[in-house]
Amino acid sequence: MHPEIIKTDHLVREAIAAIERAADTAIFERGEFHIGLSGGRTPRPVYEALAKRQDAWEGWVFSFGDERCVPPDHEQSNYRMAREALFDRAPIPAGNILRIRGEDDPAQAAAAYEAALRARSGNAPHYRHDILLLGMGDDGHTASLFPGTAALGETGAWVAANEVPQLATTRITLTYPVINAARHVIFLVDSKGKEEMLEKVFSGTHDFPCNRVRPAQGNLTWIVGV
Ligand code: 6PG
């Protein structure tokens, strides 16, 4: 699969356009739009722009690609960032936000989040995001799939409590079975300081965690802010 690579100085606009297109299709075809949110800094302005949309939010189901093992009001919480940028600014039904309970025991939080995804998957083999937003770290990680960590090899569980020695912490993360079940994965990457890593990733000659994102029956797009 060859990913679509969009290099732009309008990352937010490109991201919103892709999300709106996918939402229109998903709601028309299936009555629901399942979007997975990424953490980090890059997506925040996208969520703030999304909060300004005037259309109805019914049918939009939000989930997360990963979460830090902190309470939801902690400054490092991905949920807190999304709440401040989006959920507090738009009439999104609380029941349509699938939060990873970073405040709980990591294994329990992973199991509970996987159960929540399974509860919305019907008989499908995997939960299928219509859009899954991901970021790329300067080490080539994505979600909380960091180089050399155990969750990279997970082929059964949809969610893992992943020990990340390089951060001396545990993170909760989606695994590749669910990531690669998405209808459309969109990487949102601000290229500043990541130019070299992006070149290596796009060269296809490396096996960084983000290189293993290859939706089996979906699209892959990189929106790269230049
Ligand atoms: C997280 C994210 C992580 C992030 C990258 C890029 O929890 O931090 O899931 O994978 O997307 O580290 O982060 P920036 O957007 O801040 O560069």
Short mmCIF file of C-alpha atoms and ligand atoms in Angstrom, two decimals:
data_model
loop_
_atom_site.label_atom_id
_atom_site.label_comp_id
_atom_site.label_asym_id
_atom_site.label_seq_id
_atom_site.Cartn_x
_atom_site.Cartn_y
_atom_site.Cartn_z
CA MET A 1 0.00 0.00 0.00
CA HIS A 2 1.27 3.46 -0.84
CA PRO A 3 0.12 6.06 1.65
CA GLU A 4 -1.25 9.39 0.49
CA ILE A 5 1.17 12.09 1.65
CA ILE A 6 -0.14 15.64 1.87
CA LYS A 7 2.50 18.24 2.67
CA THR A 8 0.75 21.44 3.54
CA ASP A 9 0.94 24.63 5.55
CA HIS A 10 -2.77 24.17 6.24
CA LEU A 11 -2.68 21.01 8.37
CA VAL A 12 -5.83 21.93 10.32
CA ARG A 13 -7.87 22.68 7.20
CA GLU A 14 -6.76 19.47 5.48
CA ALA A 15 -7.54 17.42 8.58
CA ILE A 16 -11.00 18.95 9.06
CA ALA A 17 -11.85 18.37 5.38
CA ALA A 18 -10.87 14.70 5.60
CA ILE A 19 -12.77 14.19 8.84
CA GLU A 20 -15.95 15.88 7.53
CA ARG A 21 -15.85 13.82 4.31
CA ALA A 22 -15.50 10.59 6.27
CA ALA A 23 -18.21 11.61 8.74
CA ASP A 24 -20.70 12.38 5.98
CA THR A 25 -20.06 8.99 4.36
CA ALA A 26 -20.18 7.02 7.60
CA ILE A 27 -23.36 8.66 8.90
CA PHE A 28 -25.06 8.22 5.51
CA GLU A 29 -24.02 4.58 5.16
CA ARG A 30 -24.08 3.36 8.76
CA GLY A 31 -25.67 6.04 10.92
CA GLU A 32 -22.53 6.38 13.05
CA PHE A 33 -19.08 7.92 12.69
CA HIS A 34 -16.32 6.38 14.76
CA ILE A 35 -13.32 8.63 15.19
CA GLY A 36 -10.22 7.82 17.23
CA LEU A 37 -8.31 10.78 18.67
CA SER A 38 -4.57 11.09 19.00
CA GLY A 39 -2.77 12.72 21.90
CA GLY A 40 0.21 15.03 21.81
CA ARG A 41 0.34 18.68 20.72
CA THR A 42 -0.26 18.54 16.97
CA PRO A 43 -3.95 17.57 16.97
CA ARG A 44 -5.12 20.20 19.49
CA PRO A 45 -5.87 22.95 16.90
CA VAL A 46 -7.69 20.36 14.80
CA TYR A 47 -9.96 19.52 17.75
CA GLU A 48 -10.50 23.23 18.45
CA ALA A 49 -11.52 23.76 14.81
CA LEU A 50 -13.76 20.67 14.92
CA ALA A 51 -15.55 22.12 17.95
CA LYS A 52 -16.74 25.01 15.76
CA ARG A 53 -18.73 22.82 13.37
CA GLN A 54 -22.42 23.69 13.43
CA ASP A 55 -23.85 20.37 12.31
CA ALA A 56 -25.36 17.77 14.62
CA TRP A 57 -23.06 15.52 16.65
CA GLU A 58 -25.51 12.64 16.89
CA GLY A 59 -23.83 9.49 15.68
CA TRP A 60 -20.29 10.71 16.33
CA VAL A 61 -18.49 8.22 18.60
CA PHE A 62 -15.14 9.31 20.00
CA SER A 63 -12.38 6.99 21.20
CA PHE A 64 -8.64 7.37 21.81
CA GLY A 65 -5.54 5.83 20.29
CA ASP A 66 -3.79 5.84 23.63
CA GLU A 67 -3.65 7.39 27.08
CA ARG A 68 -1.15 8.12 29.75
CA CYS A 69 -1.62 6.46 33.15
CA VAL A 70 -2.78 9.61 34.84
CA PRO A 71 -6.15 10.95 36.03
CA PRO A 72 -8.37 12.63 33.42
CA ASP A 73 -7.65 16.11 34.79
CA HIS A 74 -3.87 15.65 34.75
CA GLU A 75 -1.91 17.98 32.47
CA GLN A 76 -0.51 14.96 30.60
CA SER A 77 -3.91 13.37 30.00
CA ASN A 78 -4.85 13.00 26.33
CA TYR A 79 -8.49 13.01 27.43
CA ARG A 80 -8.00 16.35 29.21
CA MET A 81 -6.51 17.87 26.05
CA ALA A 82 -9.47 16.64 23.97
CA ARG A 83 -11.95 17.78 26.63
CA GLU A 84 -10.49 21.28 26.73
CA ALA A 85 -10.17 21.58 22.94
CA LEU A 86 -13.39 19.84 21.90
CA PHE A 87 -15.71 18.12 24.38
CA ASP A 88 -16.19 21.24 26.55
CA ARG A 89 -16.95 23.31 23.44
CA ALA A 90 -19.45 21.15 21.56
CA PRO A 91 -22.71 19.38 22.49
CA ILE A 92 -21.30 15.86 22.22
CA PRO A 93 -23.29 13.27 24.16
CA ALA A 94 -21.07 12.02 27.02
CA GLY A 95 -22.10 8.45 26.26
CA ASN A 96 -20.44 8.80 22.86
CA ILE A 97 -17.00 9.43 24.35
CA LEU A 98 -15.09 6.23 25.09
CA ARG A 99 -12.46 7.37 27.57
CA ILE A 100 -9.48 5.28 28.62
CA ARG A 101 -9.45 5.30 32.43
CA GLY A 102 -5.83 6.34 32.92
CA GLU A 103 -6.44 6.71 36.64
CA ASP A 104 -7.01 2.97 37.07
CA ASP A 105 -4.63 0.04 37.24
CA PRO A 106 -3.17 -0.12 33.69
CA ALA A 107 -4.17 -3.73 32.99
CA GLN A 108 -7.69 -3.07 34.26
CA ALA A 109 -7.92 0.14 32.25
CA ALA A 110 -6.82 -1.67 29.09
CA ALA A 111 -9.32 -4.48 29.65
CA ALA A 112 -12.15 -2.03 30.35
CA TYR A 113 -11.39 0.02 27.25
CA GLU A 114 -11.23 -3.10 25.10
CA ALA A 115 -14.60 -4.19 26.53
CA ALA A 116 -16.06 -0.80 25.64
CA LEU A 117 -14.80 -1.12 22.07
CA ARG A 118 -16.09 -4.68 21.81
CA ALA A 119 -19.50 -3.56 23.04
CA ARG A 120 -19.68 -1.30 19.99
CA SER A 121 -18.27 -3.77 17.48
CA GLY A 122 -21.25 -6.09 17.01
CA ASN A 123 -19.99 -9.33 15.49
CA ALA A 124 -17.15 -7.65 13.63
CA PRO A 125 -13.71 -9.21 14.13
CA HIS A 126 -12.36 -5.83 15.21
CA TYR A 127 -13.62 -2.41 16.20
CA ARG A 128 -13.40 -0.36 13.00
CA HIS A 129 -12.61 3.33 13.25
CA ASP A 130 -13.95 5.31 10.31
CA ILE A 131 -11.11 7.74 10.98
CA LEU A 132 -8.23 6.99 13.33
CA LEU A 133 -6.00 9.98 13.97
CA LEU A 134 -2.42 9.18 14.90
CA GLY A 135 0.74 11.14 15.55
CA MET A 136 4.40 10.30 15.09
CA GLY A 137 7.03 10.80 17.74
CA ASP A 138 10.59 11.75 16.84
CA ASP A 139 11.56 8.12 17.56
CA GLY A 140 8.98 6.82 15.11
CA HIS A 141 6.46 5.77 17.76
CA THR A 142 2.75 6.14 17.24
CA ALA A 143 -0.06 5.98 19.76
CA SER A 144 1.91 4.49 22.65
CA LEU A 145 3.61 1.88 20.51
CA PHE A 146 7.21 2.79 21.20
CA PRO A 147 10.29 1.15 19.66
CA GLY A 148 11.30 -2.04 21.48
CA THR A 149 8.13 -2.31 23.59
CA ALA A 150 6.05 -5.43 24.11
CA ALA A 151 2.78 -4.12 22.65
CA LEU A 152 4.39 -3.98 19.20
CA GLY A 153 4.05 -7.77 19.06
CA GLU A 154 0.45 -7.97 20.31
CA THR A 155 -1.70 -9.75 17.74
CA GLY A 156 -4.76 -10.69 19.82
CA ALA A 157 -5.70 -8.01 22.33
CA TRP A 158 -7.10 -4.78 20.92
CA VAL A 159 -5.74 -2.69 23.79
CA ALA A 160 -2.55 -3.15 25.80
CA ALA A 161 -0.99 -1.77 28.96
CA ASN A 162 2.44 -1.16 27.49
CA GLU A 163 5.54 -0.65 29.62
CA VAL A 164 7.70 2.04 28.07
CA PRO A 165 11.15 1.83 29.71
CA GLN A 166 12.45 4.85 27.78
CA LEU A 167 9.80 6.95 29.52
CA ALA A 168 9.93 4.95 32.79
CA THR A 169 6.16 4.59 32.61
CA THR A 170 3.28 2.44 31.39
CA ARG A 171 0.90 3.65 28.71
CA ILE A 172 -2.46 2.30 27.52
CA THR A 173 -2.52 1.89 23.75
CA LEU A 174 -4.47 0.46 20.85
CA THR A 175 -2.61 -2.39 19.20
CA TYR A 176 -2.06 -3.03 15.51
CA PRO A 177 -5.05 -5.42 15.10
CA VAL A 178 -7.42 -2.53 15.79
CA ILE A 179 -5.29 0.21 14.24
CA ASN A 180 -5.01 -1.74 11.00
CA ALA A 181 -8.73 -2.50 10.98
CA ALA A 182 -9.52 1.21 10.51
CA ARG A 183 -11.26 2.38 7.35
CA HIS A 184 -8.93 5.36 7.25
CA VAL A 185 -5.85 6.14 9.33
CA ILE A 186 -4.66 9.74 9.20
CA PHE A 187 -1.29 10.71 10.64
CA LEU A 188 -1.15 14.34 11.70
CA VAL A 189 2.49 15.40 11.92
CA ASP A 190 4.10 18.78 12.33
CA SER A 191 7.34 18.26 10.42
CA LYS A 192 9.36 20.79 12.44
CA GLY A 193 12.21 18.80 13.97
CA LYS A 194 10.94 15.56 12.46
CA GLU A 195 12.11 16.05 8.87
CA GLU A 196 14.81 13.36 9.09
CA MET A 197 12.54 10.85 10.80
CA LEU A 198 9.81 11.47 8.21
CA GLU A 199 12.30 10.83 5.40
CA LYS A 200 13.29 7.52 7.00
CA VAL A 201 9.65 6.54 7.55
CA PHE A 202 8.65 7.40 3.97
CA SER A 203 11.70 5.62 2.56
CA GLY A 204 10.04 2.33 3.50
CA THR A 205 13.41 0.89 4.47
CA HIS A 206 12.84 1.11 8.22
CA ASP A 207 10.60 -0.72 10.66
CA PHE A 208 9.56 2.04 13.02
CA PRO A 209 6.29 1.49 14.90
CA CYS A 210 4.51 3.97 12.62
CA ASN A 211 5.69 1.97 9.57
CA ARG A 212 3.64 -1.00 10.80
CA VAL A 213 0.42 1.01 10.42
CA ARG A 214 -0.98 -0.48 7.22
CA PRO A 215 -4.79 -0.63 7.25
CA ALA A 216 -5.68 -4.02 5.76
CA GLN A 217 -8.86 -2.74 4.11
CA GLY A 218 -8.53 0.96 4.58
CA ASN A 219 -6.75 4.10 3.53
CA LEU A 220 -3.62 5.63 4.97
CA THR A 221 -2.95 9.35 4.77
CA TRP A 222 -0.14 11.47 6.17
CA ILE A 223 -1.01 15.14 6.61
CA VAL A 224 2.36 16.77 7.19
CA GLY A 225 2.50 20.35 8.35
CA VAL A 226 5.44 22.16 6.67
C1 6PG B 1 0.71 10.73 22.88
C2 6PG B 1 0.44 10.42 21.45
C3 6PG B 1 1.75 10.27 20.72
C4 6PG B 1 1.88 11.52 19.87
C5 6PG B 1 3.27 11.67 19.31
C6 6PG B 1 3.41 13.00 18.55
O1 6PG B 1 0.00 10.22 23.75
O2 6PG B 1 1.62 11.56 23.08
O3 6PG B 1 -0.41 9.43 21.26
O4 6PG B 1 1.81 9.13 19.89
O5 6PG B 1 0.93 11.48 18.81
O6 6PG B 1 4.18 11.62 20.39
O7 6PG B 1 3.15 14.04 19.46
P1 6PG B 1 3.16 15.59 18.99
O8 6PG B 1 1.91 15.78 18.18
O9 6PG B 1 3.14 16.35 20.27
O10 6PG B 1 4.41 15.77 18.18
#
